[in-house]
Short mmCIF file of N, CA and C in Angstrom, two decimals:
data_model
loop_
_atom_site.label_atom_id
_atom_site.label_comp_id
_atom_site.label_asym_id
_atom_site.label_seq_id
_atom_site.Cartn_x
_atom_site.Cartn_y
_atom_site.Cartn_z
N MET A 1 6.78 -11.17 6.59
CA MET A 1 6.07 -9.98 7.01
C MET A 1 4.60 -10.37 7.24
N THR A 2 3.97 -9.61 8.11
CA THR A 2 2.58 -9.88 8.47
C THR A 2 1.78 -8.56 8.32
N TRP A 3 0.45 -8.70 8.50
CA TRP A 3 -0.39 -7.51 8.49
C TRP A 3 0.04 -6.57 9.60
N ASP A 4 0.40 -7.10 10.76
CA ASP A 4 0.85 -6.22 11.85
C ASP A 4 2.09 -5.44 11.46
N ASP A 5 2.98 -6.04 10.69
CA ASP A 5 4.16 -5.31 10.21
C ASP A 5 3.74 -4.19 9.25
N VAL A 6 2.80 -4.48 8.38
CA VAL A 6 2.29 -3.45 7.47
C VAL A 6 1.68 -2.28 8.25
N VAL A 7 0.90 -2.61 9.24
CA VAL A 7 0.28 -1.58 10.08
C VAL A 7 1.35 -0.74 10.77
N ALA A 8 2.37 -1.39 11.29
CA ALA A 8 3.45 -0.64 11.95
C ALA A 8 4.16 0.31 10.98
N ILE A 9 4.42 -0.13 9.78
CA ILE A 9 5.06 0.71 8.78
C ILE A 9 4.14 1.90 8.46
N ALA A 10 2.86 1.60 8.19
CA ALA A 10 1.92 2.63 7.74
C ALA A 10 1.59 3.63 8.85
N THR A 11 1.41 3.19 10.06
CA THR A 11 1.01 4.12 11.10
C THR A 11 2.14 5.05 11.55
N ALA A 12 3.34 4.83 11.01
CA ALA A 12 4.42 5.79 11.23
C ALA A 12 4.25 6.99 10.29
N LEU A 13 3.35 6.87 9.32
CA LEU A 13 3.05 7.96 8.39
C LEU A 13 1.93 8.81 8.95
N PRO A 14 1.88 10.09 8.59
CA PRO A 14 0.85 10.98 9.11
C PRO A 14 -0.58 10.56 8.77
N GLU A 15 -1.43 10.65 9.78
CA GLU A 15 -2.89 10.52 9.63
C GLU A 15 -3.39 9.22 9.07
N VAL A 16 -2.63 8.16 9.27
CA VAL A 16 -3.04 6.82 8.81
C VAL A 16 -4.00 6.24 9.86
N GLU A 17 -5.09 5.66 9.39
CA GLU A 17 -6.03 4.98 10.26
C GLU A 17 -6.20 3.55 9.83
N VAL A 18 -6.29 2.67 10.81
CA VAL A 18 -6.57 1.27 10.55
C VAL A 18 -8.08 1.16 10.43
N SER A 19 -8.57 0.55 9.37
CA SER A 19 -9.98 0.53 9.09
C SER A 19 -10.34 -0.80 8.44
N THR A 20 -11.44 -0.83 7.71
CA THR A 20 -11.82 -1.98 6.93
C THR A 20 -12.26 -1.55 5.55
N SER A 21 -12.17 -2.46 4.63
CA SER A 21 -12.67 -2.25 3.26
C SER A 21 -13.10 -3.61 2.75
N TYR A 22 -14.29 -3.70 2.25
CA TYR A 22 -14.85 -4.98 1.80
C TYR A 22 -14.76 -6.05 2.92
N ARG A 23 -15.00 -5.60 4.14
CA ARG A 23 -14.98 -6.41 5.34
C ARG A 23 -13.62 -7.07 5.62
N THR A 24 -12.57 -6.48 5.12
CA THR A 24 -11.22 -6.94 5.42
C THR A 24 -10.40 -5.79 5.98
N PRO A 25 -9.33 -6.07 6.71
CA PRO A 25 -8.48 -5.00 7.26
C PRO A 25 -7.94 -4.12 6.16
N ALA A 26 -7.91 -2.83 6.45
CA ALA A 26 -7.44 -1.86 5.45
C ALA A 26 -6.75 -0.69 6.15
N LEU A 27 -6.01 0.08 5.37
CA LEU A 27 -5.35 1.30 5.86
C LEU A 27 -5.84 2.45 4.99
N LYS A 28 -6.10 3.57 5.67
CA LYS A 28 -6.61 4.74 4.97
C LYS A 28 -5.87 5.99 5.46
N VAL A 29 -5.84 6.99 4.60
CA VAL A 29 -5.35 8.30 5.00
C VAL A 29 -6.46 9.28 4.61
N ARG A 30 -6.95 9.99 5.61
CA ARG A 30 -8.07 10.90 5.46
C ARG A 30 -9.23 10.25 4.70
N GLY A 31 -9.52 9.02 5.06
CA GLY A 31 -10.68 8.29 4.51
C GLY A 31 -10.43 7.61 3.17
N LYS A 32 -9.25 7.76 2.60
CA LYS A 32 -8.95 7.15 1.31
C LYS A 32 -8.08 5.94 1.49
N GLY A 33 -8.53 4.80 1.01
CA GLY A 33 -7.81 3.55 1.19
C GLY A 33 -6.58 3.48 0.30
N PHE A 34 -5.49 2.93 0.88
CA PHE A 34 -4.29 2.71 0.07
C PHE A 34 -3.71 1.33 0.26
N ALA A 35 -4.25 0.55 1.19
CA ALA A 35 -3.80 -0.83 1.41
C ALA A 35 -4.95 -1.64 1.96
N ARG A 36 -5.01 -2.92 1.51
CA ARG A 36 -6.05 -3.81 2.03
C ARG A 36 -5.54 -5.22 2.06
N LEU A 37 -5.76 -5.87 3.19
CA LEU A 37 -5.42 -7.27 3.32
C LEU A 37 -6.55 -8.07 2.71
N ARG A 38 -6.27 -8.80 1.69
CA ARG A 38 -7.32 -9.61 1.06
C ARG A 38 -7.62 -10.82 1.91
N THR A 39 -8.76 -11.43 1.69
CA THR A 39 -9.14 -12.58 2.49
C THR A 39 -8.11 -13.71 2.32
N GLU A 40 -8.11 -14.60 3.29
CA GLU A 40 -7.16 -15.73 3.22
C GLU A 40 -7.32 -16.51 1.92
N ALA A 41 -8.55 -16.67 1.46
CA ALA A 41 -8.81 -17.40 0.22
C ALA A 41 -8.24 -16.66 -0.98
N GLU A 42 -8.32 -15.33 -0.96
CA GLU A 42 -7.81 -14.53 -2.08
C GLU A 42 -6.29 -14.41 -2.00
N GLY A 43 -5.79 -14.16 -0.83
CA GLY A 43 -4.34 -14.02 -0.60
C GLY A 43 -3.79 -12.66 -1.03
N GLY A 44 -2.75 -12.26 -0.33
CA GLY A 44 -2.01 -11.07 -0.71
C GLY A 44 -2.50 -9.79 -0.08
N LEU A 45 -1.61 -8.84 -0.12
CA LEU A 45 -1.87 -7.48 0.32
C LEU A 45 -2.02 -6.62 -0.93
N MET A 46 -3.11 -5.87 -1.03
CA MET A 46 -3.30 -4.95 -2.15
C MET A 46 -2.73 -3.60 -1.75
N LEU A 47 -1.86 -3.07 -2.60
CA LEU A 47 -1.31 -1.73 -2.41
C LEU A 47 -1.57 -0.88 -3.64
N VAL A 48 -1.95 0.35 -3.42
CA VAL A 48 -2.13 1.29 -4.54
C VAL A 48 -0.73 1.65 -5.08
N CYS A 49 -0.64 1.71 -6.40
CA CYS A 49 0.62 2.11 -7.04
C CYS A 49 0.29 2.65 -8.40
N GLY A 50 1.30 3.18 -9.07
CA GLY A 50 1.12 3.64 -10.45
C GLY A 50 1.10 2.46 -11.39
N THR A 51 0.44 2.62 -12.52
CA THR A 51 0.37 1.51 -13.46
C THR A 51 1.77 1.17 -14.02
N ASP A 52 2.61 2.21 -14.16
CA ASP A 52 3.97 1.93 -14.64
C ASP A 52 4.77 1.14 -13.59
N GLU A 53 4.60 1.47 -12.32
CA GLU A 53 5.28 0.73 -11.26
C GLU A 53 4.76 -0.70 -11.21
N LYS A 54 3.44 -0.86 -11.36
CA LYS A 54 2.84 -2.22 -11.37
C LYS A 54 3.44 -3.05 -12.49
N GLU A 55 3.53 -2.48 -13.70
CA GLU A 55 4.10 -3.20 -14.82
C GLU A 55 5.54 -3.61 -14.57
N ALA A 56 6.33 -2.72 -13.97
CA ALA A 56 7.72 -3.02 -13.69
C ALA A 56 7.84 -4.11 -12.67
N LEU A 57 7.04 -4.09 -11.61
CA LEU A 57 7.07 -5.14 -10.59
C LEU A 57 6.69 -6.49 -11.19
N LEU A 58 5.66 -6.49 -12.00
CA LEU A 58 5.23 -7.75 -12.61
C LEU A 58 6.27 -8.28 -13.61
N ALA A 59 6.89 -7.35 -14.35
CA ALA A 59 7.89 -7.71 -15.36
C ALA A 59 9.18 -8.24 -14.72
N SER A 60 9.39 -7.90 -13.46
CA SER A 60 10.60 -8.35 -12.78
C SER A 60 10.64 -9.87 -12.63
N GLY A 61 9.50 -10.50 -12.71
CA GLY A 61 9.43 -11.96 -12.57
C GLY A 61 9.45 -12.42 -11.13
N ASP A 62 9.54 -11.50 -10.19
CA ASP A 62 9.53 -11.84 -8.77
C ASP A 62 8.13 -12.29 -8.39
N PRO A 63 7.96 -13.56 -7.94
CA PRO A 63 6.61 -14.05 -7.60
C PRO A 63 6.00 -13.39 -6.38
N THR A 64 6.74 -12.54 -5.69
CA THR A 64 6.20 -11.76 -4.59
C THR A 64 5.11 -10.82 -5.07
N PHE A 65 5.20 -10.39 -6.30
CA PHE A 65 4.25 -9.42 -6.85
C PHE A 65 3.40 -10.08 -7.92
N PHE A 66 2.09 -9.90 -7.76
CA PHE A 66 1.18 -10.54 -8.70
C PHE A 66 -0.09 -9.70 -8.84
N THR A 67 -0.96 -10.14 -9.68
CA THR A 67 -2.22 -9.47 -9.91
C THR A 67 -3.27 -10.51 -10.26
N THR A 68 -4.51 -10.06 -10.36
CA THR A 68 -5.61 -10.92 -10.81
C THR A 68 -6.35 -10.12 -11.85
N PRO A 69 -7.22 -10.76 -12.65
CA PRO A 69 -8.01 -10.02 -13.62
C PRO A 69 -8.81 -8.88 -13.03
N HIS A 70 -9.22 -9.03 -11.78
CA HIS A 70 -9.98 -7.97 -11.12
C HIS A 70 -9.22 -6.65 -11.10
N TYR A 71 -7.91 -6.70 -11.01
CA TYR A 71 -7.06 -5.50 -10.91
C TYR A 71 -6.47 -5.08 -12.23
N ASP A 72 -6.83 -5.75 -13.34
CA ASP A 72 -6.34 -5.35 -14.67
C ASP A 72 -6.73 -3.91 -14.95
N GLY A 73 -5.76 -3.12 -15.41
CA GLY A 73 -6.05 -1.73 -15.77
C GLY A 73 -6.08 -0.78 -14.59
N HIS A 74 -5.87 -1.28 -13.38
CA HIS A 74 -5.92 -0.44 -12.18
C HIS A 74 -4.53 -0.30 -11.58
N GLY A 75 -4.28 0.82 -10.97
CA GLY A 75 -3.03 1.08 -10.28
C GLY A 75 -2.99 0.45 -8.90
N SER A 76 -2.87 -0.84 -8.88
CA SER A 76 -2.74 -1.55 -7.61
C SER A 76 -2.00 -2.87 -7.87
N ILE A 77 -1.19 -3.24 -6.93
CA ILE A 77 -0.39 -4.47 -7.04
C ILE A 77 -0.72 -5.36 -5.85
N LEU A 78 -0.63 -6.66 -6.02
CA LEU A 78 -0.81 -7.60 -4.94
C LEU A 78 0.57 -8.09 -4.51
N VAL A 79 0.73 -8.19 -3.20
CA VAL A 79 2.04 -8.51 -2.61
C VAL A 79 1.89 -9.73 -1.71
N ASP A 80 2.79 -10.67 -1.88
CA ASP A 80 2.84 -11.85 -0.99
C ASP A 80 3.66 -11.46 0.23
N LEU A 81 3.00 -11.30 1.36
CA LEU A 81 3.69 -10.86 2.59
C LEU A 81 4.70 -11.89 3.08
N ALA A 82 4.52 -13.15 2.75
CA ALA A 82 5.45 -14.19 3.19
C ALA A 82 6.80 -14.10 2.51
N THR A 83 6.88 -13.43 1.37
CA THR A 83 8.14 -13.42 0.60
C THR A 83 8.69 -12.03 0.35
N VAL A 84 7.94 -10.97 0.67
CA VAL A 84 8.39 -9.62 0.33
C VAL A 84 9.57 -9.18 1.21
N ASP A 85 10.48 -8.46 0.59
CA ASP A 85 11.59 -7.86 1.32
C ASP A 85 11.08 -6.73 2.18
N PRO A 86 11.41 -6.69 3.48
CA PRO A 86 10.87 -5.65 4.36
C PRO A 86 11.15 -4.23 3.90
N ALA A 87 12.35 -3.96 3.39
CA ALA A 87 12.67 -2.61 2.92
C ALA A 87 11.82 -2.23 1.71
N GLN A 88 11.63 -3.19 0.81
CA GLN A 88 10.80 -2.91 -0.37
C GLN A 88 9.34 -2.70 0.04
N LEU A 89 8.85 -3.47 1.01
CA LEU A 89 7.51 -3.30 1.47
C LEU A 89 7.34 -1.89 2.09
N SER A 90 8.31 -1.44 2.85
CA SER A 90 8.22 -0.10 3.43
C SER A 90 8.11 0.96 2.34
N GLU A 91 8.94 0.82 1.29
CA GLU A 91 8.86 1.80 0.19
C GLU A 91 7.52 1.74 -0.50
N LEU A 92 6.99 0.55 -0.75
CA LEU A 92 5.70 0.43 -1.43
C LEU A 92 4.55 0.97 -0.58
N VAL A 93 4.59 0.76 0.72
CA VAL A 93 3.55 1.27 1.59
C VAL A 93 3.58 2.79 1.60
N GLU A 94 4.80 3.38 1.70
CA GLU A 94 4.87 4.84 1.66
C GLU A 94 4.41 5.40 0.34
N GLU A 95 4.78 4.75 -0.74
CA GLU A 95 4.35 5.22 -2.06
C GLU A 95 2.83 5.15 -2.19
N ALA A 96 2.22 4.09 -1.68
CA ALA A 96 0.76 3.97 -1.72
C ALA A 96 0.13 5.10 -0.89
N TRP A 97 0.71 5.38 0.27
CA TRP A 97 0.20 6.47 1.13
C TRP A 97 0.30 7.78 0.38
N ARG A 98 1.45 8.04 -0.27
CA ARG A 98 1.64 9.29 -1.00
C ARG A 98 0.62 9.48 -2.14
N ARG A 99 0.20 8.37 -2.74
CA ARG A 99 -0.76 8.48 -3.84
C ARG A 99 -2.16 8.86 -3.36
N LYS A 100 -2.47 8.57 -2.11
CA LYS A 100 -3.82 8.85 -1.59
C LYS A 100 -3.85 10.02 -0.61
N ALA A 101 -2.75 10.38 -0.02
CA ALA A 101 -2.72 11.49 0.94
C ALA A 101 -2.91 12.82 0.21
N PRO A 102 -3.54 13.78 0.86
CA PRO A 102 -3.63 15.11 0.26
C PRO A 102 -2.23 15.68 0.04
N ALA A 103 -2.08 16.49 -1.01
CA ALA A 103 -0.79 17.05 -1.40
C ALA A 103 -0.14 17.81 -0.23
N ARG A 104 -0.93 18.55 0.51
CA ARG A 104 -0.39 19.33 1.62
C ARG A 104 0.21 18.41 2.70
N LEU A 105 -0.44 17.32 2.97
CA LEU A 105 0.05 16.37 3.96
C LEU A 105 1.37 15.77 3.50
N VAL A 106 1.48 15.45 2.23
CA VAL A 106 2.76 14.92 1.67
C VAL A 106 3.83 15.98 1.76
N ARG A 107 3.52 17.23 1.40
CA ARG A 107 4.51 18.33 1.49
C ARG A 107 4.98 18.52 2.93
N ASP A 108 4.03 18.46 3.87
CA ASP A 108 4.39 18.63 5.28
C ASP A 108 5.32 17.52 5.72
N ARG A 109 5.03 16.30 5.33
CA ARG A 109 5.91 15.17 5.70
C ARG A 109 7.29 15.34 5.11
N ASP A 110 7.36 15.71 3.84
CA ASP A 110 8.66 15.92 3.19
C ASP A 110 9.44 17.03 3.89
N ALA A 111 8.76 18.10 4.29
CA ALA A 111 9.44 19.20 4.98
C ALA A 111 9.95 18.75 6.36
N ASP A 112 9.16 17.96 7.05
CA ASP A 112 9.59 17.44 8.35
C ASP A 112 10.81 16.53 8.22
N GLN A 113 10.84 15.71 7.17
CA GLN A 113 11.96 14.78 6.97
C GLN A 113 13.23 15.55 6.55
N ALA A 114 13.07 16.67 5.88
CA ALA A 114 14.21 17.48 5.42
C ALA A 114 14.89 18.19 6.60
N ARG A 115 14.15 18.36 7.67
CA ARG A 115 14.73 19.08 8.84
C ARG A 115 15.66 18.23 9.62
#
């Protein structure tokens, strides 16, 4: 998977904008960041998630998911795009979007999908 794949997944969600954060490519919903491509030196895609989900992903032992001390105690996981399963990445991107999107926007999306 590549950043372009992440953008394609995310921009299928309502009101996603491609932006920057810390001078690196990022995705936002109504101005709130939920994904950021870290620099080549840092590596990985940062996605917002719950701390319980982060713990479960790290505990799985899958090297696709990792963290650094900078993200300790924060609801965000680092993802190796070279090894992540595309379906799992799609789920994680949508979950990150849901965590930052306004509640009404999430409700509207859920209602549209139910139709």
